Structure formats: C-alpha cells, structure tokens
Amino acid sequence: MRQLLGVQVLGVGSYVPENIVKNEDLSSLGCDPEWIVQRTGIRERRHAPPEMATSHMAYAAACAAIENAGIDVSEIDLIVVGTFTPDMPTPSTACILQDRLGIRCAAMDVSAACAGFMYAMITAAQFVRTGTSRRALVIGADLLSRIANPDDKKTYPLFGDGAGAVILGAGSEEQGFLSYTLGSEGEGGELLCVPGGGSAHRLDNQSLAAGQAYLHMDGRSVFKWAVRVIADSIGDVLTHAGVTADEVSLVLLHQANVRIIDAACENLGFDREKIVINLDRYGNTSAGSVPLVLDEAYQAGKIRRGDLVLLSGFGAGLSWGTTLMRW
C-alpha cells in the first residue's frame, strides 16, 4: 500500500470508433446474442476501421483531454501510454503520438494489459509529484478487434476498441492518491495471453496457423481471479486510507464483465448507484476501459472536486492496479 498526494487531474477525454458492432451482428460467426448478454452484460462494442491504429485513437482521446484541461499542447512534457496493442513493436505508440501532437517530450509505453491505464497513471503521477513533469498526458488505449480470434466464440464477443486520456498536474496536499496498490501474479500469465509475436515465439506460417497471434483466455479461471483480486485490492486500499465503502463517492472499475463487477460490489458493500457501467455499449477495451468510464462519469457531472473516486484495473499478467483518489 502506498500514498501519492499533491497530484490532480486537470482534464479528461476519450474516443471510440464510430462502427458499432451489436451482438446480432455476430450471429453469422455462431455467437448467440442472448448468451453474450446473460454471461457478460455486453450488447455492443466498437470496432476500428482497417486504416485506424491504436495511436489514432490515442490521439483523439489526447486532444479531447487537452481541450478539457484548457492547456496548450506545448505544455505537455511527458506522455505515458498504457497499451498492449501498440501500432508496432518499436517505436512506442507514445513516440508516434508525440510526433503526431507536434511536441518534443519524454514518451513511453507501459504494458500491463487491462491494468495498463492504472500503471501508466501511477507512473506519470510520480513524475508530477517529484517535479520532473509539469503536465503529463496519460492514455489507456487498446485495439482488441485486431487480436481477438473470430473463431473463438467465447472470447471474440467480449472485446472492443477504445481509448481514454487524462492530463495530470500538481495539486494540493489533499488531492491525489490517498492509497494505491499495483501488483501482479505472473504465475497466472498463461491464463490470458497472446503467445506469439515476441522473442519466445516469433510469428511464422506455423504459429499463425496455430492462432498464436490471437488472444487466448481461460475465461472461468480469469473470472474467479478477478472477483478475488478486486475484493482484496479494494479492501486493502480502503483500509489503508481509513475510508469506508459508504464514504466513496464513485466506483470506476475495469469494464470486463458485469458479473465480475456485481460480485465485487456485493462483497464490498457498495451502493449500486455509485457504480458506473458502460460495458454494455463498449465491451472490454482493456487499457481504454477505466479512462473511458472515467470520462463518461466526468462529462455526466458525477465527479466534483473533493470527491473520493475509486478506480481499479485488472487483467493479463495477471496484473492489477487499484487506487482511491481525492479529486
């Protein structure tokens, strides 16, 4: 458990592709629309067009956050992008984004899958707190329609494409991360992974034919792990901060599965009205998930200065990041 104060969110933004893919549109692949809703809560998701890459979504979300913060793009001196679907292995998506924004600054990617935005935000916040960054642009973005296997009826309907962003700057000593935890259980890595494309298993005709370029997931095991890690990490964060569930203003969880969210909230005793859900419209967007739901809540006027906002991302690694913020 750690604390990181003196940091605030100056602006938020998000982006999703225009193309809406409803459950009914997946019927031709053999997916049962009602099964998808009953098992996940997902009714539709967004898929990017062929010419769009992760950096394009990140750029759109970044521009929205910069405008919302009321700053000039030249003020940004650090970019941290959480993604595990980069445009290419190198250069980083953050460097591609930095060039597109037309600025010169430090830029790097953080790979923690569905916990990617949480890892990226905590990383950037430490730069801000130490005074080595004045305006940090933090983005969570993933283009999962490119790595989800359309022949895997149990996983393909779960994922969508999207990006979200925040601008971080120095805040008062009352603002920031009252408590946070980052963690991983690498022994569960094979439960949710893309086995091909790295130095261990390069992509060739054989590995492509075996589907190693696609996301592989043991859904049942990941579900059980997620319910446990959410309850444990949120419970630890609240205890460390000396805050009860009733005192939390808003709960923003990774939008993976409504049953995971429901189970976690029931275990922790959160009022259902404090939980923001948008996975019915976007599905699981991995690193884009938490900032997407954060922007939606902010734009709806659900977050005010001084509010206690709980955020949690969890997924492949197996990794998680959970924090209680004073906005």
mmCIF file of C-alpha atoms in Angstrom:
data_model
loop_
_atom_site.group_PDB
_atom_site.id
_atom_site.type_symbol
_atom_site.label_atom_id
_atom_site.label_comp_id
_atom_site.label_asym_id
_atom_site.label_seq_id
_atom_site.Cartn_x
_atom_site.Cartn_y
_atom_site.Cartn_z
ATOM 1 C CA MET A 1 0.000 0.000 0.000
ATOM 2 C CA ARG A 2 1.328 3.421 -0.961
ATOM 3 C CA GLN A 3 0.148 7.048 -0.920
ATOM 4 C CA LEU A 4 0.852 9.713 -3.558
ATOM 5 C CA LEU A 5 -0.584 13.165 -2.836
ATOM 6 C CA GLY A 6 -0.066 16.566 -4.437
ATOM 7 C CA VAL A 7 -1.337 15.441 -7.854
ATOM 8 C CA GLN A 8 -4.590 16.285 -9.610
ATOM 9 C CA VAL A 9 -6.461 15.516 -12.820
ATOM 10 C CA LEU A 10 -6.655 18.677 -14.934
ATOM 11 C CA GLY A 11 -8.594 17.282 -17.865
ATOM 12 C CA VAL A 12 -10.171 14.110 -19.242
ATOM 13 C CA GLY A 13 -11.077 12.842 -22.695
ATOM 14 C CA SER A 14 -11.914 9.676 -24.599
ATOM 15 C CA TYR A 15 -12.540 8.246 -28.039
ATOM 16 C CA VAL A 16 -14.271 5.205 -29.544
ATOM 17 C CA PRO A 17 -14.533 4.310 -33.244
ATOM 18 C CA GLU A 18 -17.828 5.075 -34.971
ATOM 19 C CA ASN A 19 -18.502 1.494 -36.110
ATOM 20 C CA ILE A 20 -20.979 -0.161 -33.713
ATOM 21 C CA VAL A 21 -20.985 -3.961 -33.708
ATOM 22 C CA LYS A 22 -24.088 -5.319 -31.989
ATOM 23 C CA ASN A 23 -24.453 -8.847 -30.657
ATOM 24 C CA GLU A 24 -26.834 -9.618 -33.506
ATOM 25 C CA ASP A 25 -24.083 -8.720 -35.972
ATOM 26 C CA LEU A 26 -22.006 -11.606 -34.605
ATOM 27 C CA SER A 27 -24.685 -14.225 -35.252
ATOM 28 C CA SER A 28 -23.038 -15.163 -38.540
ATOM 29 C CA LEU A 29 -19.983 -16.254 -36.527
ATOM 30 C CA GLY A 30 -22.113 -18.589 -34.460
ATOM 31 C CA CYS A 31 -22.388 -16.288 -31.436
ATOM 32 C CA ASP A 32 -25.688 -16.326 -29.544
ATOM 33 C CA PRO A 33 -26.697 -12.679 -28.852
ATOM 34 C CA GLU A 34 -28.645 -13.501 -25.679
ATOM 35 C CA TRP A 35 -25.884 -15.737 -24.332
ATOM 36 C CA ILE A 36 -23.479 -12.811 -24.622
ATOM 37 C CA VAL A 37 -25.798 -10.526 -22.624
ATOM 38 C CA GLN A 38 -26.541 -13.114 -19.957
ATOM 39 C CA ARG A 39 -22.921 -14.100 -19.414
ATOM 40 C CA THR A 40 -21.261 -10.689 -19.752
ATOM 41 C CA GLY A 41 -23.771 -7.820 -19.889
ATOM 42 C CA ILE A 42 -22.356 -6.725 -23.265
ATOM 43 C CA ARG A 43 -24.812 -5.707 -26.002
ATOM 44 C CA GLU A 44 -22.481 -3.969 -28.448
ATOM 45 C CA ARG A 45 -18.901 -2.851 -28.932
ATOM 46 C CA ARG A 46 -16.889 -0.586 -31.276
ATOM 47 C CA HIS A 47 -14.513 -1.866 -33.956
ATOM 48 C CA ALA A 48 -11.943 0.354 -35.613
ATOM 49 C CA PRO A 49 -11.746 0.519 -39.436
ATOM 50 C CA PRO A 50 -8.731 -1.148 -41.124
ATOM 51 C CA GLU A 51 -6.841 2.132 -41.560
ATOM 52 C CA MET A 52 -7.054 3.037 -37.860
ATOM 53 C CA ALA A 53 -4.291 2.101 -35.404
ATOM 54 C CA THR A 54 -4.058 2.411 -31.620
ATOM 55 C CA SER A 55 -2.165 5.706 -31.965
ATOM 56 C CA HIS A 56 -5.073 7.252 -33.895
ATOM 57 C CA MET A 57 -7.483 6.516 -31.043
ATOM 58 C CA ALA A 58 -4.912 7.734 -28.508
ATOM 59 C CA TYR A 59 -4.502 10.981 -30.435
ATOM 60 C CA ALA A 60 -8.252 11.666 -30.485
ATOM 61 C CA ALA A 61 -8.558 10.971 -26.744
ATOM 62 C CA ALA A 62 -5.491 13.134 -26.053
ATOM 63 C CA CYS A 63 -6.888 16.092 -27.989
ATOM 64 C CA ALA A 64 -10.160 15.843 -26.047
ATOM 65 C CA ALA A 65 -8.306 15.785 -22.715
ATOM 66 C CA ILE A 66 -6.063 18.709 -23.686
ATOM 67 C CA GLU A 67 -9.102 20.770 -24.658
ATOM 68 C CA ASN A 68 -10.908 19.827 -21.462
ATOM 69 C CA ALA A 69 -7.885 20.850 -19.383
ATOM 70 C CA GLY A 70 -7.707 24.212 -21.142
ATOM 71 C CA ILE A 71 -3.973 23.940 -21.765
ATOM 72 C CA ASP A 72 -1.808 24.305 -24.850
ATOM 73 C CA VAL A 73 -0.369 21.111 -26.247
ATOM 74 C CA SER A 74 3.125 22.609 -25.902
ATOM 75 C CA GLU A 75 2.763 22.476 -22.108
ATOM 76 C CA ILE A 76 2.883 18.667 -22.105
ATOM 77 C CA ASP A 77 6.308 17.409 -21.058
ATOM 78 C CA LEU A 78 5.576 13.709 -20.546
ATOM 79 C CA ILE A 79 3.461 11.105 -22.353
ATOM 80 C CA VAL A 80 2.768 7.682 -20.871
ATOM 81 C CA VAL A 81 0.589 5.299 -22.886
ATOM 82 C CA GLY A 82 -0.826 2.127 -21.388
ATOM 83 C CA THR A 83 -1.396 -0.404 -24.182
ATOM 84 C CA PHE A 84 -0.658 -3.983 -25.140
ATOM 85 C CA THR A 85 -1.773 -3.485 -28.741
ATOM 86 C CA PRO A 86 0.826 -0.938 -29.912
ATOM 87 C CA ASP A 87 0.986 0.190 -33.523
ATOM 88 C CA MET A 88 4.226 -1.804 -33.827
ATOM 89 C CA PRO A 89 6.902 -3.247 -31.505
ATOM 90 C CA THR A 90 9.013 -0.124 -31.892
ATOM 91 C CA PRO A 91 8.844 2.833 -31.880
ATOM 92 C CA SER A 92 6.438 3.043 -28.970
ATOM 93 C CA THR A 93 2.890 4.234 -29.519
ATOM 94 C CA ALA A 94 3.725 7.110 -27.159
ATOM 95 C CA CYS A 95 6.506 8.256 -29.513
ATOM 96 C CA ILE A 96 4.186 8.023 -32.503
ATOM 97 C CA LEU A 97 1.622 10.068 -30.573
ATOM 98 C CA GLN A 98 4.223 12.633 -29.515
ATOM 99 C CA ASP A 99 5.164 13.182 -33.154
ATOM 100 C CA ARG A 100 1.513 13.495 -34.188
ATOM 101 C CA LEU A 101 0.909 16.083 -31.469
ATOM 102 C CA GLY A 102 3.876 18.056 -32.801
ATOM 103 C CA ILE A 103 5.724 18.362 -29.485
ATOM 104 C CA ARG A 104 9.040 17.273 -28.002
ATOM 105 C CA CYS A 105 8.898 15.479 -24.667
ATOM 106 C CA ALA A 106 9.610 12.220 -22.897
ATOM 107 C CA ALA A 107 7.331 9.472 -24.194
ATOM 108 C CA MET A 108 6.975 5.810 -23.299
ATOM 109 C CA ASP A 109 4.568 2.882 -23.334
ATOM 110 C CA VAL A 110 3.571 0.790 -20.320
ATOM 111 C CA SER A 111 2.370 -2.751 -20.996
ATOM 112 C CA ALA A 112 0.028 -4.100 -18.311
ATOM 113 C CA ALA A 113 -2.979 -5.042 -20.476
ATOM 114 C CA CYS A 114 -6.276 -4.229 -18.741
ATOM 115 C CA ALA A 115 -4.377 -2.674 -15.820
ATOM 116 C CA GLY A 116 -2.341 -0.589 -18.267
ATOM 117 C CA PHE A 117 -4.010 2.744 -17.591
ATOM 118 C CA MET A 118 -3.643 2.351 -13.832
ATOM 119 C CA TYR A 119 0.058 1.551 -14.190
ATOM 120 C CA ALA A 120 0.533 4.457 -16.607
ATOM 121 C CA MET A 121 -1.279 6.921 -14.358
ATOM 122 C CA ILE A 122 0.649 5.986 -11.223
ATOM 123 C CA THR A 123 3.914 6.155 -13.171
ATOM 124 C CA ALA A 124 3.158 9.619 -14.556
ATOM 125 C CA ALA A 125 1.870 10.851 -11.187
ATOM 126 C CA GLN A 126 5.249 10.113 -9.625
ATOM 127 C CA PHE A 127 6.949 12.315 -12.220
ATOM 128 C CA VAL A 128 4.487 15.101 -11.416
ATOM 129 C CA ARG A 129 4.891 14.711 -7.666
ATOM 130 C CA THR A 130 8.692 14.904 -7.842
ATOM 131 C CA GLY A 131 8.533 17.995 -10.045
ATOM 132 C CA THR A 132 10.088 16.313 -13.081
ATOM 133 C CA SER A 133 6.862 16.761 -15.045
ATOM 134 C CA ARG A 134 4.550 19.759 -15.034
ATOM 135 C CA ARG A 135 1.852 18.492 -17.391
ATOM 136 C CA ALA A 136 1.681 14.753 -18.003
ATOM 137 C CA LEU A 137 -0.542 13.176 -20.643
ATOM 138 C CA VAL A 138 -1.670 9.686 -19.615
ATOM 139 C CA ILE A 139 -3.531 7.445 -22.044
ATOM 140 C CA GLY A 140 -5.058 3.994 -21.958
ATOM 141 C CA ALA A 141 -5.756 2.640 -25.453
ATOM 142 C CA ASP A 142 -6.227 -0.782 -26.982
ATOM 143 C CA LEU A 143 -7.422 -2.043 -30.354
ATOM 144 C CA LEU A 144 -8.582 -5.521 -29.406
ATOM 145 C CA SER A 145 -10.577 -6.314 -32.549
ATOM 146 C CA ARG A 146 -7.198 -6.961 -34.223
ATOM 147 C CA ILE A 147 -6.081 -9.636 -31.755
ATOM 148 C CA ALA A 148 -9.389 -11.298 -30.818
ATOM 149 C CA ASN A 149 -9.940 -14.559 -32.682
ATOM 150 C CA PRO A 150 -13.284 -14.501 -34.572
ATOM 151 C CA ASP A 151 -13.300 -18.312 -34.447
ATOM 152 C CA ASP A 152 -13.309 -18.267 -30.635
ATOM 153 C CA LYS A 153 -16.993 -17.756 -29.858
ATOM 154 C CA LYS A 154 -16.389 -17.451 -26.101
ATOM 155 C CA THR A 155 -13.881 -14.590 -26.276
ATOM 156 C CA TYR A 156 -14.385 -12.698 -29.547
ATOM 157 C CA PRO A 157 -17.678 -11.015 -28.456
ATOM 158 C CA LEU A 158 -16.099 -9.713 -25.247
ATOM 159 C CA PHE A 159 -13.710 -7.176 -26.712
ATOM 160 C CA GLY A 160 -13.925 -3.752 -28.332
ATOM 161 C CA ASP A 161 -11.700 -0.823 -29.277
ATOM 162 C CA GLY A 162 -11.342 2.477 -27.432
ATOM 163 C CA ALA A 163 -9.099 4.993 -25.689
ATOM 164 C CA GLY A 164 -9.232 7.415 -22.790
ATOM 165 C CA ALA A 165 -6.860 10.090 -21.507
ATOM 166 C CA VAL A 166 -6.157 12.371 -18.570
ATOM 167 C CA ILE A 167 -3.896 15.362 -18.026
ATOM 168 C CA LEU A 168 -2.095 15.297 -14.673
ATOM 169 C CA GLY A 169 -0.609 18.288 -12.901
ATOM 170 C CA ALA A 170 0.466 19.363 -9.414
ATOM 171 C CA GLY A 171 -2.334 19.623 -6.874
ATOM 172 C CA SER A 172 -2.847 20.419 -3.221
ATOM 173 C CA GLU A 173 -1.634 18.106 -0.465
ATOM 174 C CA GLU A 174 -5.239 16.931 -0.021
ATOM 175 C CA GLN A 175 -5.538 15.825 -3.647
ATOM 176 C CA GLY A 176 -4.203 12.736 -5.333
ATOM 177 C CA PHE A 177 -3.920 9.075 -4.468
ATOM 178 C CA LEU A 178 -4.895 8.587 -0.833
ATOM 179 C CA SER A 179 -3.952 4.948 -1.239
ATOM 180 C CA TYR A 180 -2.960 2.735 -4.144
ATOM 181 C CA THR A 181 -1.648 -0.715 -4.932
ATOM 182 C CA LEU A 182 -0.058 -2.166 -8.048
ATOM 183 C CA GLY A 183 0.515 -5.890 -8.228
ATOM 184 C CA SER A 184 0.852 -8.987 -10.342
ATOM 185 C CA GLU A 185 0.648 -12.756 -10.117
ATOM 186 C CA GLY A 186 2.809 -13.827 -13.017
ATOM 187 C CA GLU A 187 2.142 -17.493 -12.387
ATOM 188 C CA GLY A 188 -1.253 -16.906 -13.994
ATOM 189 C CA GLY A 189 0.190 -15.363 -17.133
ATOM 190 C CA GLU A 190 -0.843 -18.205 -19.421
ATOM 191 C CA LEU A 191 -4.490 -17.787 -18.407
ATOM 192 C CA LEU A 192 -4.719 -14.623 -20.533
ATOM 193 C CA CYS A 193 -2.053 -14.102 -23.157
ATOM 194 C CA VAL A 194 -1.069 -13.603 -26.787
ATOM 195 C CA PRO A 195 1.542 -16.373 -27.150
ATOM 196 C CA GLY A 196 3.039 -15.383 -30.496
ATOM 197 C CA GLY A 197 4.863 -12.332 -31.799
ATOM 198 C CA GLY A 198 7.581 -11.958 -29.184
ATOM 199 C CA SER A 199 11.119 -13.281 -28.845
ATOM 200 C CA ALA A 200 9.848 -16.554 -27.333
ATOM 201 C CA HIS A 201 7.590 -17.431 -30.244
ATOM 202 C CA ARG A 202 8.091 -15.369 -33.373
ATOM 203 C CA LEU A 203 5.269 -15.248 -35.869
ATOM 204 C CA ASP A 204 5.769 -17.516 -38.854
ATOM 205 C CA ASN A 205 3.441 -19.577 -41.021
ATOM 206 C CA GLN A 206 3.252 -22.327 -38.420
ATOM 207 C CA SER A 207 2.494 -20.073 -35.450
ATOM 208 C CA LEU A 208 -0.014 -18.051 -37.467
ATOM 209 C CA ALA A 209 -1.817 -21.232 -38.488
ATOM 210 C CA ALA A 210 -1.927 -22.230 -34.801
ATOM 211 C CA GLY A 211 -3.617 -18.923 -33.911
ATOM 212 C CA GLN A 212 -0.757 -17.693 -31.731
ATOM 213 C CA ALA A 213 -1.239 -14.120 -32.911
ATOM 214 C CA TYR A 214 -4.637 -14.097 -31.200
ATOM 215 C CA LEU A 215 -5.613 -13.562 -27.587
ATOM 216 C CA HIS A 216 -6.037 -16.774 -25.592
ATOM 217 C CA MET A 217 -8.072 -16.786 -22.381
ATOM 218 C CA ASP A 218 -9.174 -19.298 -19.774
ATOM 219 C CA GLY A 219 -12.363 -17.404 -19.020
ATOM 220 C CA ARG A 220 -13.504 -19.366 -15.956
ATOM 221 C CA SER A 221 -10.144 -19.105 -14.170
ATOM 222 C CA VAL A 222 -9.721 -15.411 -15.007
ATOM 223 C CA PHE A 223 -13.260 -14.706 -13.757
ATOM 224 C CA LYS A 224 -12.554 -16.285 -10.367
ATOM 225 C CA TRP A 225 -9.226 -14.499 -10.078
ATOM 226 C CA ALA A 226 -10.739 -11.119 -10.992
ATOM 227 C CA VAL A 227 -13.510 -11.364 -8.378
ATOM 228 C CA ARG A 228 -10.907 -12.179 -5.731
ATOM 229 C CA VAL A 229 -8.328 -9.567 -6.683
ATOM 230 C CA ILE A 230 -10.902 -6.768 -6.918
ATOM 231 C CA ALA A 231 -12.278 -7.525 -3.462
ATOM 232 C CA ASP A 232 -8.821 -7.916 -1.927
ATOM 233 C CA SER A 233 -7.180 -4.875 -3.537
ATOM 234 C CA ILE A 234 -10.125 -2.531 -2.958
ATOM 235 C CA GLY A 235 -10.490 -3.722 0.624
ATOM 236 C CA ASP A 236 -6.773 -3.142 1.245
ATOM 237 C CA VAL A 237 -6.849 0.327 -0.350
ATOM 238 C CA LEU A 238 -9.871 1.445 1.685
ATOM 239 C CA THR A 239 -8.368 0.115 4.920
ATOM 240 C CA HIS A 240 -5.038 1.823 4.246
ATOM 241 C CA ALA A 241 -6.816 5.119 3.511
ATOM 242 C CA GLY A 242 -9.072 4.783 6.561
ATOM 243 C CA VAL A 243 -12.170 5.119 4.387
ATOM 244 C CA THR A 244 -15.368 3.053 4.392
ATOM 245 C CA ALA A 245 -17.358 1.963 1.350
ATOM 246 C CA ASP A 246 -20.102 4.433 2.289
ATOM 247 C CA GLU A 247 -17.657 7.360 2.083
ATOM 248 C CA VAL A 248 -16.619 6.579 -1.514
ATOM 249 C CA SER A 249 -18.337 8.913 -3.978
ATOM 250 C CA LEU A 250 -17.923 6.864 -7.167
ATOM 251 C CA VAL A 251 -16.598 3.432 -8.169
ATOM 252 C CA LEU A 252 -14.994 3.076 -11.608
ATOM 253 C CA LEU A 253 -13.927 -0.486 -12.361
ATOM 254 C CA HIS A 254 -12.420 -2.112 -15.437
ATOM 255 C CA GLN A 255 -15.367 -2.986 -17.672
ATOM 256 C CA ALA A 256 -14.686 -6.664 -18.318
ATOM 257 C CA ASN A 257 -17.861 -8.441 -17.265
ATOM 258 C CA VAL A 258 -20.917 -7.170 -15.398
ATOM 259 C CA ARG A 259 -20.966 -10.341 -13.290
ATOM 260 C CA ILE A 260 -17.432 -9.609 -12.062
ATOM 261 C CA ILE A 261 -18.430 -6.054 -11.155
ATOM 262 C CA ASP A 262 -21.640 -7.186 -9.442
ATOM 263 C CA ALA A 263 -19.853 -9.846 -7.399
ATOM 264 C CA ALA A 264 -17.129 -7.446 -6.304
ATOM 265 C CA CYS A 265 -19.587 -4.735 -5.287
ATOM 266 C CA GLU A 266 -21.735 -7.195 -3.361
ATOM 267 C CA ASN A 267 -18.666 -8.466 -1.488
ATOM 268 C CA LEU A 268 -17.570 -4.935 -0.610
ATOM 269 C CA GLY A 269 -20.984 -3.468 0.172
ATOM 270 C CA PHE A 270 -21.003 -0.616 -2.355
ATOM 271 C CA ASP A 271 -24.255 1.145 -3.196
ATOM 272 C CA ARG A 272 -25.104 0.063 -6.764
ATOM 273 C CA GLU A 273 -25.822 3.686 -7.712
ATOM 274 C CA LYS A 274 -22.145 4.526 -7.190
ATOM 275 C CA ILE A 275 -21.047 2.025 -9.844
ATOM 276 C CA VAL A 276 -20.694 3.370 -13.389
ATOM 277 C CA ILE A 277 -21.253 0.796 -16.144
ATOM 278 C CA ASN A 278 -20.666 1.260 -19.874
ATOM 279 C CA LEU A 279 -19.518 -2.208 -20.933
ATOM 280 C CA ASP A 280 -22.966 -2.851 -22.393
ATOM 281 C CA ARG A 281 -22.020 -0.350 -25.128
ATOM 282 C CA TYR A 282 -18.243 -0.794 -25.419
ATOM 283 C CA GLY A 283 -17.349 -4.251 -24.144
ATOM 284 C CA ASN A 284 -13.880 -4.859 -22.729
ATOM 285 C CA THR A 285 -11.495 -2.243 -24.137
ATOM 286 C CA SER A 286 -8.557 -3.307 -21.923
ATOM 287 C CA ALA A 287 -6.385 -0.280 -21.050
ATOM 288 C CA GLY A 288 -9.019 2.001 -22.577
ATOM 289 C CA SER A 289 -11.671 0.751 -20.174
ATOM 290 C CA VAL A 290 -11.019 2.714 -16.953
ATOM 291 C CA PRO A 291 -10.337 6.092 -18.625
ATOM 292 C CA LEU A 292 -13.395 5.619 -20.866
ATOM 293 C CA VAL A 293 -15.715 5.125 -17.918
ATOM 294 C CA LEU A 294 -13.892 7.918 -16.034
ATOM 295 C CA ASP A 295 -14.515 10.388 -18.862
ATOM 296 C CA GLU A 296 -18.140 9.322 -19.153
ATOM 297 C CA ALA A 297 -18.709 9.878 -15.431
ATOM 298 C CA TYR A 298 -16.894 13.228 -15.520
ATOM 299 C CA GLN A 299 -18.829 14.512 -18.528
ATOM 300 C CA ALA A 300 -22.089 13.475 -16.826
ATOM 301 C CA GLY A 301 -21.225 15.677 -13.834
ATOM 302 C CA LYS A 302 -20.788 12.746 -11.462
ATOM 303 C CA ILE A 303 -17.337 13.832 -10.263
ATOM 304 C CA ARG A 304 -16.697 17.022 -8.286
ATOM 305 C CA ARG A 305 -13.651 18.457 -6.564
ATOM 306 C CA GLY A 306 -13.104 16.784 -3.227
ATOM 307 C CA ASP A 307 -14.921 13.560 -4.182
ATOM 308 C CA LEU A 308 -13.407 10.208 -3.287
ATOM 309 C CA VAL A 309 -13.177 8.207 -6.518
ATOM 310 C CA LEU A 310 -12.181 4.550 -6.562
ATOM 311 C CA LEU A 311 -10.530 3.184 -9.719
ATOM 312 C CA SER A 312 -9.414 -0.372 -10.431
ATOM 313 C CA GLY A 313 -7.999 -2.128 -13.489
ATOM 314 C CA PHE A 314 -7.191 -5.832 -13.660
ATOM 315 C CA GLY A 315 -6.298 -8.393 -16.295
ATOM 316 C CA ALA A 316 -3.489 -10.138 -18.159
ATOM 317 C CA GLY A 317 -0.245 -10.539 -16.307
ATOM 318 C CA LEU A 318 -2.091 -11.327 -14.185
ATOM 319 C CA SER A 319 -1.856 -7.695 -13.054
ATOM 320 C CA TRP A 320 -3.940 -5.153 -11.223
ATOM 321 C CA GLY A 321 -3.897 -1.520 -10.150
ATOM 322 C CA THR A 322 -6.330 -0.042 -7.642
ATOM 323 C CA THR A 323 -6.445 3.427 -6.126
ATOM 324 C CA LEU A 324 -8.624 5.755 -4.083
ATOM 325 C CA MET A 325 -8.308 9.317 -5.382
ATOM 326 C CA ARG A 326 -9.364 12.574 -3.845
ATOM 327 C CA TRP A 327 -10.409 14.513 -6.939
#
